[in-house]
Amino acid sequence: MPRNEINRSGEMEVFARVVELGGFSPAARALRMTPSAVSKLVARLEARLGVRLIVRSTRKFMLTEEGTTFHERTLRVLADLDEAERAVAACQIPRGRLRVNANVPFGRHYLLPLVPRFAALHPGVQLDITLSDAVVDLVDERADVAIRVGPLRSSQLVARKLGASRMAIVAAPSYLASHPAPALPRALAGHDLVTFNFVRHSDSWSFMIDGKRCDFPAHGRTTVGDGESARELALAGQGLTRLSLFHIADDIAAGRLVPVLEAFNPGDVEEIHAVYVGHGGRLPARVRAFIDFLVDEIDLRRFATMHEESGSGQLEAALSG
């Protein structure tokens, strides 16, 4: 019989039970088999191995020397199989180190506040979080999950959408007190702007004018490498900046930042995804649990559907609600 047609672990389990219980009949009862089936299985095992394992008669049951050796090895193999099954079953429980990379605004305003709740739900997971607006390579950085805001590059990564957020141009009341809010997009040329210095950043801002989408240059007096720095500078009165509503909604609702040029807002959105390496198979339990947790806990719907013609006062009222 070809080896791949032999249930070797099954043979070992039956043999071990025969030795443990001291006979074919008690082993058959324990295994819910007939005594003859057990006897035939042991005989087939002996024939395949070419040795006698058990000396049996109506009054005597004894292992041969070869049977003793085989029994000892059988117990080790079965113990290893049990351990392997326990290890695989344990992998279904979220545990181990989970490396997460997120951009600074999302990390500070959404991810970090959720960490205590996730940690309480999954005490076996050790979170390793890095906040950076740079787009990292998950394989090079050995990251399990990355939160990406904006368009996704073509890649082999798997993406799970967490939501979307419309953009808005804002400034602090202190800035607008000395620099009246621009009435038209072309008036941006007379204002201080806080923009970005990373490669994937566009150097223009989009507007909707007479039903057509138009782009205006946005060359900032101050450039920064992450959205949180842009927000803090805007709050300090450094100038106008353009950020996602998910990032600045609380500031707008509290009056710390004021939307401008909302009548020309094109309504474009930044999508937010959790991305991970799929590996072509099942996800580790810790990764699956984390992504499912984010999908359940994060609700960005109110930031994606603000009407593009709403004035700043309407926008403030919507966000505060």
PDB file of C-alpha atoms in Angstrom:
ATOM      1  CA  MET A   1       0.000   0.000   0.000  1.00  0.00           C
ATOM      2  CA  PRO A   2       1.485   3.425  -0.939  1.00  0.00           C
ATOM      3  CA  ARG A   3       2.548   5.416   2.104  1.00  0.00           C
ATOM      4  CA  ASN A   4       0.224   8.329   1.262  1.00  0.00           C
ATOM      5  CA  GLU A   5      -2.765   5.967   1.540  1.00  0.00           C
ATOM      6  CA  ILE A   6      -1.853   4.888   5.080  1.00  0.00           C
ATOM      7  CA  ASN A   7      -3.308   6.673   8.081  1.00  0.00           C
ATOM      8  CA  ARG A   8      -0.157   6.238  10.137  1.00  0.00           C
ATOM      9  CA  SER A   9      -1.250   8.497  13.003  1.00  0.00           C
ATOM     10  CA  GLY A  10      -4.554   6.583  13.178  1.00  0.00           C
ATOM     11  CA  GLU A  11      -2.665   3.283  13.400  1.00  0.00           C
ATOM     12  CA  MET A  12      -0.468   4.673  16.147  1.00  0.00           C
ATOM     13  CA  GLU A  13      -3.454   5.929  18.129  1.00  0.00           C
ATOM     14  CA  VAL A  14      -5.159   2.518  17.980  1.00  0.00           C
ATOM     15  CA  PHE A  15      -1.938   0.705  18.904  1.00  0.00           C
ATOM     16  CA  ALA A  16      -1.310   3.059  21.829  1.00  0.00           C
ATOM     17  CA  ARG A  17      -4.855   2.546  23.120  1.00  0.00           C
ATOM     18  CA  VAL A  18      -4.507  -1.247  22.873  1.00  0.00           C
ATOM     19  CA  VAL A  19      -1.337  -1.112  24.976  1.00  0.00           C
ATOM     20  CA  GLU A  20      -2.827   1.408  27.426  1.00  0.00           C
ATOM     21  CA  LEU A  21      -5.971  -0.651  28.048  1.00  0.00           C
ATOM     22  CA  GLY A  22      -4.298  -4.059  27.840  1.00  0.00           C
ATOM     23  CA  GLY A  23      -6.273  -5.691  25.054  1.00  0.00           C
ATOM     24  CA  PHE A  24      -8.194  -5.414  21.828  1.00  0.00           C
ATOM     25  CA  SER A  25     -11.681  -5.543  23.316  1.00  0.00           C
ATOM     26  CA  PRO A  26     -11.291  -2.667  25.813  1.00  0.00           C
ATOM     27  CA  ALA A  27      -9.496  -0.612  23.138  1.00  0.00           C
ATOM     28  CA  ALA A  28     -12.326  -1.340  20.689  1.00  0.00           C
ATOM     29  CA  ARG A  29     -14.932  -0.130  23.200  1.00  0.00           C
ATOM     30  CA  ALA A  30     -12.949   3.065  23.896  1.00  0.00           C
ATOM     31  CA  LEU A  31     -12.498   3.757  20.195  1.00  0.00           C
ATOM     32  CA  ARG A  32     -16.026   2.700  19.230  1.00  0.00           C
ATOM     33  CA  MET A  33     -14.696   0.000  16.903  1.00  0.00           C
ATOM     34  CA  THR A  34     -15.229  -3.737  16.761  1.00  0.00           C
ATOM     35  CA  PRO A  35     -12.570  -5.984  18.357  1.00  0.00           C
ATOM     36  CA  SER A  36     -11.958  -7.631  14.988  1.00  0.00           C
ATOM     37  CA  ALA A  37     -11.318  -4.244  13.340  1.00  0.00           C
ATOM     38  CA  VAL A  38      -8.790  -3.390  16.020  1.00  0.00           C
ATOM     39  CA  SER A  39      -7.104  -6.771  15.704  1.00  0.00           C
ATOM     40  CA  LYS A  40      -6.893  -6.469  11.901  1.00  0.00           C
ATOM     41  CA  LEU A  41      -5.434  -2.959  12.161  1.00  0.00           C
ATOM     42  CA  VAL A  42      -2.678  -4.082  14.534  1.00  0.00           C
ATOM     43  CA  ALA A  43      -1.981  -7.126  12.345  1.00  0.00           C
ATOM     44  CA  ARG A  44      -1.723  -4.854   9.284  1.00  0.00           C
ATOM     45  CA  LEU A  45       0.658  -2.570  11.185  1.00  0.00           C
ATOM     46  CA  GLU A  46       2.856  -5.532  12.145  1.00  0.00           C
ATOM     47  CA  ALA A  47       2.867  -6.791   8.560  1.00  0.00           C
ATOM     48  CA  ARG A  48       3.918  -3.395   7.243  1.00  0.00           C
ATOM     49  CA  LEU A  49       6.682  -3.046   9.843  1.00  0.00           C
ATOM     50  CA  GLY A  50       7.781  -6.671   9.398  1.00  0.00           C
ATOM     51  CA  VAL A  51       7.913  -7.371  13.150  1.00  0.00           C
ATOM     52  CA  ARG A  52       5.700  -8.757  15.882  1.00  0.00           C
ATOM     53  CA  LEU A  53       4.626  -5.983  18.255  1.00  0.00           C
ATOM     54  CA  ILE A  54       2.314  -7.853  20.621  1.00  0.00           C
ATOM     55  CA  VAL A  55       2.316 -11.394  21.932  1.00  0.00           C
ATOM     56  CA  ARG A  56      -1.279 -12.261  22.639  1.00  0.00           C
ATOM     57  CA  SER A  57      -3.194 -15.320  23.643  1.00  0.00           C
ATOM     58  CA  THR A  58      -6.401 -15.993  25.504  1.00  0.00           C
ATOM     59  CA  ARG A  59      -4.616 -15.401  28.814  1.00  0.00           C
ATOM     60  CA  LYS A  60      -1.558 -13.323  27.957  1.00  0.00           C
ATOM     61  CA  PHE A  61      -0.956  -9.876  26.467  1.00  0.00           C
ATOM     62  CA  MET A  62       2.625  -8.674  26.268  1.00  0.00           C
ATOM     63  CA  LEU A  63       4.702  -6.301  24.142  1.00  0.00           C
ATOM     64  CA  THR A  64       7.690  -7.663  22.324  1.00  0.00           C
ATOM     65  CA  GLU A  65      10.970  -5.738  22.502  1.00  0.00           C
ATOM     66  CA  GLU A  66      10.158  -4.177  19.150  1.00  0.00           C
ATOM     67  CA  GLY A  67       6.648  -3.443  20.379  1.00  0.00           C
ATOM     68  CA  THR A  68       8.022  -1.634  23.448  1.00  0.00           C
ATOM     69  CA  THR A  69      10.304   0.492  21.278  1.00  0.00           C
ATOM     70  CA  PHE A  70       7.516   1.281  18.841  1.00  0.00           C
ATOM     71  CA  HIS A  71       5.125   2.134  21.688  1.00  0.00           C
ATOM     72  CA  GLU A  72       7.586   4.595  23.205  1.00  0.00           C
ATOM     73  CA  ARG A  73       8.085   6.315  19.858  1.00  0.00           C
ATOM     74  CA  THR A  74       4.339   6.259  19.188  1.00  0.00           C
ATOM     75  CA  LEU A  75       3.617   8.134  22.403  1.00  0.00           C
ATOM     76  CA  ARG A  76       6.154  10.805  21.442  1.00  0.00           C
ATOM     77  CA  VAL A  77       4.660  11.225  17.955  1.00  0.00           C
ATOM     78  CA  LEU A  78       1.104  11.478  19.282  1.00  0.00           C
ATOM     79  CA  ALA A  79       2.224  14.000  21.900  1.00  0.00           C
ATOM     80  CA  ASP A  80       3.882  16.063  19.149  1.00  0.00           C
ATOM     81  CA  LEU A  81       0.694  15.934  17.078  1.00  0.00           C
ATOM     82  CA  ASP A  82      -1.357  17.094  20.049  1.00  0.00           C
ATOM     83  CA  GLU A  83       1.069  19.962  20.634  1.00  0.00           C
ATOM     84  CA  ALA A  84       0.945  20.953  16.956  1.00  0.00           C
ATOM     85  CA  GLU A  85      -2.848  21.059  17.041  1.00  0.00           C
ATOM     86  CA  ARG A  86      -2.839  23.125  20.219  1.00  0.00           C
ATOM     87  CA  ALA A  87      -0.358  25.556  18.675  1.00  0.00           C
ATOM     88  CA  VAL A  88      -2.480  26.007  15.555  1.00  0.00           C
ATOM     89  CA  ALA A  89      -5.627  26.447  17.648  1.00  0.00           C
ATOM     90  CA  ALA A  90      -3.828  29.055  19.744  1.00  0.00           C
ATOM     91  CA  CYS A  91      -3.096  31.032  16.574  1.00  0.00           C
ATOM     92  CA  GLN A  92      -6.823  31.695  16.265  1.00  0.00           C
ATOM     93  CA  ILE A  93      -6.642  33.741  19.469  1.00  0.00           C
ATOM     94  CA  PRO A  94      -5.280  37.246  18.822  1.00  0.00           C
ATOM     95  CA  ARG A  95      -1.825  37.327  20.351  1.00  0.00           C
ATOM     96  CA  GLY A  96       1.689  38.519  19.633  1.00  0.00           C
ATOM     97  CA  ARG A  97       3.221  41.795  18.486  1.00  0.00           C
ATOM     98  CA  LEU A  98       1.124  43.890  16.087  1.00  0.00           C
ATOM     99  CA  ARG A  99       3.087  46.580  14.240  1.00  0.00           C
ATOM    100  CA  VAL A 100       0.879  49.461  13.081  1.00  0.00           C
ATOM    101  CA  ASN A 101       1.865  52.491  11.020  1.00  0.00           C
ATOM    102  CA  ALA A 102      -0.543  55.437  10.749  1.00  0.00           C
ATOM    103  CA  ASN A 103      -0.339  58.994   9.536  1.00  0.00           C
ATOM    104  CA  VAL A 104       0.019  61.554  12.315  1.00  0.00           C
ATOM    105  CA  PRO A 105      -3.481  63.141  12.239  1.00  0.00           C
ATOM    106  CA  PHE A 106      -5.366  59.848  12.120  1.00  0.00           C
ATOM    107  CA  GLY A 107      -3.072  58.324  14.694  1.00  0.00           C
ATOM    108  CA  ARG A 108      -3.382  61.130  17.208  1.00  0.00           C
ATOM    109  CA  HIS A 109      -7.096  61.856  16.817  1.00  0.00           C
ATOM    110  CA  TYR A 110      -8.530  58.384  16.179  1.00  0.00           C
ATOM    111  CA  LEU A 111      -6.105  55.510  16.670  1.00  0.00           C
ATOM    112  CA  LEU A 112      -4.404  56.379  19.960  1.00  0.00           C
ATOM    113  CA  PRO A 113      -7.679  57.123  21.802  1.00  0.00           C
ATOM    114  CA  LEU A 114      -8.887  53.622  20.827  1.00  0.00           C
ATOM    115  CA  VAL A 115      -5.782  51.781  22.058  1.00  0.00           C
ATOM    116  CA  PRO A 116      -7.009  51.224  25.655  1.00  0.00           C
ATOM    117  CA  ARG A 117     -10.251  49.647  24.432  1.00  0.00           C
ATOM    118  CA  PHE A 118      -8.484  47.365  21.938  1.00  0.00           C
ATOM    119  CA  ALA A 119      -5.925  46.389  24.580  1.00  0.00           C
ATOM    120  CA  ALA A 120      -8.714  45.482  27.005  1.00  0.00           C
ATOM    121  CA  LEU A 121     -10.477  43.339  24.375  1.00  0.00           C
ATOM    122  CA  HIS A 122      -7.284  41.568  23.269  1.00  0.00           C
ATOM    123  CA  PRO A 123      -4.828  41.350  26.182  1.00  0.00           C
ATOM    124  CA  GLY A 124      -2.624  38.909  24.268  1.00  0.00           C
ATOM    125  CA  VAL A 125      -1.711  41.498  21.618  1.00  0.00           C
ATOM    126  CA  GLN A 126       1.267  43.833  22.078  1.00  0.00           C
ATOM    127  CA  LEU A 127       0.786  46.990  19.993  1.00  0.00           C
ATOM    128  CA  ASP A 128       3.822  48.592  18.340  1.00  0.00           C
ATOM    129  CA  ILE A 129       2.604  51.897  16.842  1.00  0.00           C
ATOM    130  CA  THR A 130       4.528  54.324  14.640  1.00  0.00           C
ATOM    131  CA  LEU A 131       2.998  57.639  13.540  1.00  0.00           C
ATOM    132  CA  SER A 132       4.387  59.118  10.335  1.00  0.00           C
ATOM    133  CA  ASP A 133       2.950  60.838   7.278  1.00  0.00           C
ATOM    134  CA  ALA A 134       5.563  59.084   5.126  1.00  0.00           C
ATOM    135  CA  VAL A 135       4.243  56.179   3.060  1.00  0.00           C
ATOM    136  CA  VAL A 136       6.189  53.220   4.392  1.00  0.00           C
ATOM    137  CA  ASP A 137       6.865  49.886   2.764  1.00  0.00           C
ATOM    138  CA  LEU A 138       5.120  47.349   4.992  1.00  0.00           C
ATOM    139  CA  VAL A 139       7.582  44.586   4.181  1.00  0.00           C
ATOM    140  CA  ASP A 140      10.696  46.720   4.707  1.00  0.00           C
ATOM    141  CA  GLU A 141       9.322  48.195   7.935  1.00  0.00           C
ATOM    142  CA  ARG A 142       7.948  44.821   9.082  1.00  0.00           C
ATOM    143  CA  ALA A 143       4.578  46.486   9.681  1.00  0.00           C
ATOM    144  CA  ASP A 144       1.414  44.395   9.910  1.00  0.00           C
ATOM    145  CA  VAL A 145      -1.079  47.181   9.182  1.00  0.00           C
ATOM    146  CA  ALA A 146      -0.800  50.724   7.831  1.00  0.00           C
ATOM    147  CA  ILE A 147      -3.464  53.413   7.812  1.00  0.00           C
ATOM    148  CA  ARG A 148      -3.347  55.303   4.513  1.00  0.00           C
ATOM    149  CA  VAL A 149      -5.142  58.604   3.919  1.00  0.00           C
ATOM    150  CA  GLY A 150      -5.583  59.646   0.298  1.00  0.00           C
ATOM    151  CA  PRO A 151      -5.184  57.759  -2.991  1.00  0.00           C
ATOM    152  CA  LEU A 152      -3.648  54.312  -2.788  1.00  0.00           C
ATOM    153  CA  ARG A 153      -0.688  53.346  -4.899  1.00  0.00           C
ATOM    154  CA  SER A 154      -0.969  50.275  -7.073  1.00  0.00           C
ATOM    155  CA  SER A 155       0.492  47.434  -5.043  1.00  0.00           C
ATOM    156  CA  GLN A 156      -0.016  43.878  -3.860  1.00  0.00           C
ATOM    157  CA  LEU A 157      -1.406  45.111  -0.554  1.00  0.00           C
ATOM    158  CA  VAL A 158      -4.955  44.357   0.519  1.00  0.00           C
ATOM    159  CA  ALA A 159      -7.021  47.414   1.491  1.00  0.00           C
ATOM    160  CA  ARG A 160     -10.041  47.726   3.791  1.00  0.00           C
ATOM    161  CA  LYS A 161     -11.861  51.052   3.615  1.00  0.00           C
ATOM    162  CA  LEU A 162     -12.437  52.778   6.948  1.00  0.00           C
ATOM    163  CA  GLY A 163     -14.184  55.849   5.565  1.00  0.00           C
ATOM    164  CA  ALA A 164     -13.700  59.088   3.667  1.00  0.00           C
ATOM    165  CA  SER A 165     -13.420  62.742   4.571  1.00  0.00           C
ATOM    166  CA  ARG A 166     -14.004  65.939   2.606  1.00  0.00           C
ATOM    167  CA  MET A 167     -11.340  68.628   2.511  1.00  0.00           C
ATOM    168  CA  ALA A 168     -11.665  72.199   3.759  1.00  0.00           C
ATOM    169  CA  ILE A 169      -9.530  75.330   3.748  1.00  0.00           C
ATOM    170  CA  VAL A 170      -9.346  76.843   7.224  1.00  0.00           C
ATOM    171  CA  ALA A 171      -7.635  79.543   9.230  1.00  0.00           C
ATOM    172  CA  ALA A 172      -7.639  80.701  12.831  1.00  0.00           C
ATOM    173  CA  PRO A 173      -9.745  83.720  13.841  1.00  0.00           C
ATOM    174  CA  SER A 174      -6.509  85.447  14.886  1.00  0.00           C
ATOM    175  CA  TYR A 175      -5.184  85.206  11.317  1.00  0.00           C
ATOM    176  CA  LEU A 176      -8.459  86.325   9.745  1.00  0.00           C
ATOM    177  CA  ALA A 177      -8.578  89.343  12.070  1.00  0.00           C
ATOM    178  CA  SER A 178      -5.537  90.799  10.298  1.00  0.00           C
ATOM    179  CA  HIS A 179      -6.002  89.080   6.916  1.00  0.00           C
ATOM    180  CA  PRO A 180      -9.651  89.217   5.790  1.00  0.00           C
ATOM    181  CA  ALA A 181     -10.906  85.922   4.416  1.00  0.00           C
ATOM    182  CA  PRO A 182     -10.499  85.618   0.639  1.00  0.00           C
ATOM    183  CA  ALA A 183     -13.760  86.073  -1.252  1.00  0.00           C
ATOM    184  CA  LEU A 184     -12.511  84.324  -4.394  1.00  0.00           C
ATOM    185  CA  PRO A 185      -9.965  81.541  -4.979  1.00  0.00           C
ATOM    186  CA  ARG A 186      -7.651  83.863  -6.907  1.00  0.00           C
ATOM    187  CA  ALA A 187      -7.288  85.953  -3.753  1.00  0.00           C
ATOM    188  CA  LEU A 188      -5.184  83.142  -2.249  1.00  0.00           C
ATOM    189  CA  ALA A 189      -2.154  84.798  -3.851  1.00  0.00           C
ATOM    190  CA  GLY A 190      -2.331  87.512  -1.199  1.00  0.00           C
ATOM    191  CA  HIS A 191      -2.410  85.144   1.770  1.00  0.00           C
ATOM    192  CA  ASP A 192       0.038  83.161   3.841  1.00  0.00           C
ATOM    193  CA  LEU A 193      -0.455  79.444   3.238  1.00  0.00           C
ATOM    194  CA  VAL A 194       0.683  76.426   5.225  1.00  0.00           C
ATOM    195  CA  THR A 195       1.328  73.606   2.768  1.00  0.00           C
ATOM    196  CA  PHE A 196       3.203  70.316   2.627  1.00  0.00           C
ATOM    197  CA  ASN A 197       6.701  69.338   1.602  1.00  0.00           C
ATOM    198  CA  PHE A 198       6.359  65.612   1.003  1.00  0.00           C
ATOM    199  CA  VAL A 199       6.673  64.213  -2.510  1.00  0.00           C
ATOM    200  CA  ARG A 200       3.111  63.001  -3.009  1.00  0.00           C
ATOM    201  CA  HIS A 201       1.655  66.413  -2.119  1.00  0.00           C
ATOM    202  CA  SER A 202      -0.028  68.460  -4.865  1.00  0.00           C
ATOM    203  CA  ASP A 203       1.106  72.082  -5.159  1.00  0.00           C
ATOM    204  CA  SER A 204      -2.377  73.313  -6.102  1.00  0.00           C
ATOM    205  CA  TRP A 205      -5.793  73.567  -4.433  1.00  0.00           C
ATOM    206  CA  SER A 206      -8.976  72.680  -6.298  1.00  0.00           C
ATOM    207  CA  PHE A 207     -12.151  74.771  -6.500  1.00  0.00           C
ATOM    208  CA  MET A 208     -15.483  74.627  -8.315  1.00  0.00           C
ATOM    209  CA  ILE A 209     -16.170  77.815 -10.255  1.00  0.00           C
ATOM    210  CA  ASP A 210     -19.256  78.171 -12.491  1.00  0.00           C
ATOM    211  CA  GLY A 211     -19.645  74.406 -12.549  1.00  0.00           C
ATOM    212  CA  LYS A 212     -16.051  73.764 -13.599  1.00  0.00           C
ATOM    213  CA  ARG A 213     -13.222  72.402 -11.525  1.00  0.00           C
ATOM    214  CA  CYS A 214     -10.250  74.783 -11.384  1.00  0.00           C
ATOM    215  CA  ASP A 215      -6.861  74.445  -9.727  1.00  0.00           C
ATOM    216  CA  PHE A 216      -5.028  77.379  -8.197  1.00  0.00           C
ATOM    217  CA  PRO A 217      -1.368  77.384  -7.160  1.00  0.00           C
ATOM    218  CA  ALA A 218      -0.862  76.872  -3.426  1.00  0.00           C
ATOM    219  CA  HIS A 219       2.712  77.856  -2.665  1.00  0.00           C
ATOM    220  CA  GLY A 220       3.065  78.187   1.056  1.00  0.00           C
ATOM    221  CA  ARG A 221       5.216  80.575   3.008  1.00  0.00           C
ATOM    222  CA  THR A 222       5.508  77.678   5.462  1.00  0.00           C
ATOM    223  CA  THR A 223       5.735  74.017   4.502  1.00  0.00           C
ATOM    224  CA  VAL A 224       5.522  71.033   6.834  1.00  0.00           C
ATOM    225  CA  GLY A 225       5.853  67.273   6.645  1.00  0.00           C
ATOM    226  CA  ASP A 226       2.650  66.164   8.352  1.00  0.00           C
ATOM    227  CA  GLY A 227      -0.961  67.208   8.779  1.00  0.00           C
ATOM    228  CA  GLU A 228      -0.787  67.688  12.532  1.00  0.00           C
ATOM    229  CA  SER A 229       1.968  70.277  12.154  1.00  0.00           C
ATOM    230  CA  ALA A 230      -0.153  72.115   9.567  1.00  0.00           C
ATOM    231  CA  ARG A 231      -3.098  72.104  11.962  1.00  0.00           C
ATOM    232  CA  GLU A 232      -1.036  73.437  14.873  1.00  0.00           C
ATOM    233  CA  LEU A 233       0.427  76.231  12.748  1.00  0.00           C
ATOM    234  CA  ALA A 234      -3.024  77.175  11.488  1.00  0.00           C
ATOM    235  CA  LEU A 235      -4.285  77.291  15.079  1.00  0.00           C
ATOM    236  CA  ALA A 236      -1.360  79.566  15.902  1.00  0.00           C
ATOM    237  CA  GLY A 237      -2.429  82.025  13.188  1.00  0.00           C
ATOM    238  CA  GLN A 238       0.291  81.216  10.669  1.00  0.00           C
ATOM    239  CA  GLY A 239      -2.060  81.195   7.691  1.00  0.00           C
ATOM    240  CA  LEU A 240      -4.563  79.234   5.615  1.00  0.00           C
ATOM    241  CA  THR A 241      -4.201  75.487   5.258  1.00  0.00           C
ATOM    242  CA  ARG A 242      -6.204  72.721   3.600  1.00  0.00           C
ATOM    243  CA  LEU A 243      -6.936  69.616   5.673  1.00  0.00           C
ATOM    244  CA  SER A 244      -9.424  66.768   5.948  1.00  0.00           C
ATOM    245  CA  LEU A 245     -12.523  67.442   8.019  1.00  0.00           C
ATOM    246  CA  PHE A 246     -11.909  64.323  10.121  1.00  0.00           C
ATOM    247  CA  HIS A 247      -8.755  66.050  11.346  1.00  0.00           C
ATOM    248  CA  ILE A 248     -10.143  69.522  12.105  1.00  0.00           C
ATOM    249  CA  ALA A 249     -13.848  68.949  12.800  1.00  0.00           C
ATOM    250  CA  ASP A 250     -13.512  69.604  16.542  1.00  0.00           C
ATOM    251  CA  ASP A 251     -11.543  72.797  15.884  1.00  0.00           C
ATOM    252  CA  ILE A 252     -14.203  74.077  13.477  1.00  0.00           C
ATOM    253  CA  ALA A 253     -17.054  73.185  15.826  1.00  0.00           C
ATOM    254  CA  ALA A 254     -15.271  74.981  18.699  1.00  0.00           C
ATOM    255  CA  GLY A 255     -14.478  78.048  16.589  1.00  0.00           C
ATOM    256  CA  ARG A 256     -10.712  77.562  16.798  1.00  0.00           C
ATOM    257  CA  LEU A 257     -10.570  77.270  13.007  1.00  0.00           C
ATOM    258  CA  VAL A 258     -12.869  78.903  10.464  1.00  0.00           C
ATOM    259  CA  PRO A 259     -13.616  77.428   6.999  1.00  0.00           C
ATOM    260  CA  VAL A 260     -13.085  79.796   4.072  1.00  0.00           C
ATOM    261  CA  LEU A 261     -14.056  79.628   0.385  1.00  0.00           C
ATOM    262  CA  GLU A 262     -16.651  76.955   1.154  1.00  0.00           C
ATOM    263  CA  ALA A 263     -18.861  78.234  -1.654  1.00  0.00           C
ATOM    264  CA  PHE A 264     -16.150  77.033  -4.050  1.00  0.00           C
ATOM    265  CA  ASN A 265     -15.372  73.751  -2.328  1.00  0.00           C
ATOM    266  CA  PRO A 266     -15.385  70.990  -4.994  1.00  0.00           C
ATOM    267  CA  GLY A 267     -16.371  68.360  -2.440  1.00  0.00           C
ATOM    268  CA  ASP A 268     -13.349  66.162  -3.103  1.00  0.00           C
ATOM    269  CA  VAL A 269     -12.645  63.575  -0.423  1.00  0.00           C
ATOM    270  CA  GLU A 270      -9.686  61.682   0.940  1.00  0.00           C
ATOM    271  CA  GLU A 271     -10.392  58.008   1.422  1.00  0.00           C
ATOM    272  CA  ILE A 272      -8.970  56.277   4.477  1.00  0.00           C
ATOM    273  CA  HIS A 273      -7.915  52.634   4.293  1.00  0.00           C
ATOM    274  CA  ALA A 274      -6.272  50.034   6.453  1.00  0.00           C
ATOM    275  CA  VAL A 275      -3.790  48.177   4.246  1.00  0.00           C
ATOM    276  CA  TYR A 276      -1.946  44.951   4.949  1.00  0.00           C
ATOM    277  CA  VAL A 277      -0.031  42.191   3.221  1.00  0.00           C
ATOM    278  CA  GLY A 278      -2.467  39.442   2.286  1.00  0.00           C
ATOM    279  CA  HIS A 279       0.121  36.643   1.863  1.00  0.00           C
ATOM    280  CA  GLY A 280      -2.453  34.756  -0.236  1.00  0.00           C
ATOM    281  CA  GLY A 281      -3.856  33.005   2.827  1.00  0.00           C
ATOM    282  CA  ARG A 282      -5.609  33.565   6.113  1.00  0.00           C
ATOM    283  CA  LEU A 283      -4.712  36.610   8.158  1.00  0.00           C
ATOM    284  CA  PRO A 284      -3.051  36.211  11.541  1.00  0.00           C
ATOM    285  CA  ALA A 285      -5.732  36.543  14.197  1.00  0.00           C
ATOM    286  CA  ARG A 286      -4.143  39.682  15.651  1.00  0.00           C
ATOM    287  CA  VAL A 287      -4.303  41.484  12.275  1.00  0.00           C
ATOM    288  CA  ARG A 288      -7.853  40.395  11.564  1.00  0.00           C
ATOM    289  CA  ALA A 289      -9.003  41.422  15.055  1.00  0.00           C
ATOM    290  CA  PHE A 290      -7.376  44.858  14.750  1.00  0.00           C
ATOM    291  CA  ILE A 291      -8.852  45.661  11.340  1.00  0.00           C
ATOM    292  CA  ASP A 292     -12.323  44.452  12.350  1.00  0.00           C
ATOM    293  CA  PHE A 293     -12.033  46.595  15.482  1.00  0.00           C
ATOM    294  CA  LEU A 294     -11.207  49.717  13.460  1.00  0.00           C
ATOM    295  CA  VAL A 295     -14.121  49.116  11.070  1.00  0.00           C
ATOM    296  CA  ASP A 296     -16.522  48.727  14.005  1.00  0.00           C
ATOM    297  CA  GLU A 297     -15.235  51.656  16.059  1.00  0.00           C
ATOM    298  CA  ILE A 298     -14.482  54.384  13.508  1.00  0.00           C
ATOM    299  CA  ASP A 299     -17.362  56.291  11.939  1.00  0.00           C
ATOM    300  CA  LEU A 300     -16.324  58.999   9.472  1.00  0.00           C
ATOM    301  CA  ARG A 301     -19.593  59.254   7.570  1.00  0.00           C
ATOM    302  CA  ARG A 302     -20.440  62.805   8.637  1.00  0.00           C
ATOM    303  CA  PHE A 303     -17.156  64.074   7.203  1.00  0.00           C
ATOM    304  CA  ALA A 304     -17.725  62.726   3.692  1.00  0.00           C
ATOM    305  CA  THR A 305     -21.102  64.149   2.687  1.00  0.00           C
ATOM    306  CA  MET A 306     -21.077  67.895   3.544  1.00  0.00           C
ATOM    307  CA  HIS A 307     -22.703  69.785   0.674  1.00  0.00           C
ATOM    308  CA  GLU A 308     -20.136  71.518  -1.470  1.00  0.00           C
ATOM    309  CA  GLU A 309     -22.112  74.772  -1.612  1.00  0.00           C
ATOM    310  CA  SER A 310     -22.648  75.110   2.122  1.00  0.00           C
ATOM    311  CA  GLY A 311     -21.289  78.252   3.712  1.00  0.00           C
ATOM    312  CA  SER A 312     -18.808  78.135   6.559  1.00  0.00           C
ATOM    313  CA  GLY A 313     -21.550  78.820   9.108  1.00  0.00           C
ATOM    314  CA  GLN A 314     -23.561  75.824   7.851  1.00  0.00           C
ATOM    315  CA  LEU A 315     -20.469  73.679   7.922  1.00  0.00           C
ATOM    316  CA  GLU A 316     -19.690  74.667  11.516  1.00  0.00           C
ATOM    317  CA  ALA A 317     -23.261  73.884  12.541  1.00  0.00           C
ATOM    318  CA  ALA A 318     -23.157  70.484  10.799  1.00  0.00           C
ATOM    319  CA  LEU A 319     -19.875  69.507  12.434  1.00  0.00           C
ATOM    320  CA  SER A 320     -20.953  70.653  15.871  1.00  0.00           C
ATOM    321  CA  GLY A 321     -24.088  68.517  15.519  1.00  0.00           C
TER     322      GLY A 321
END
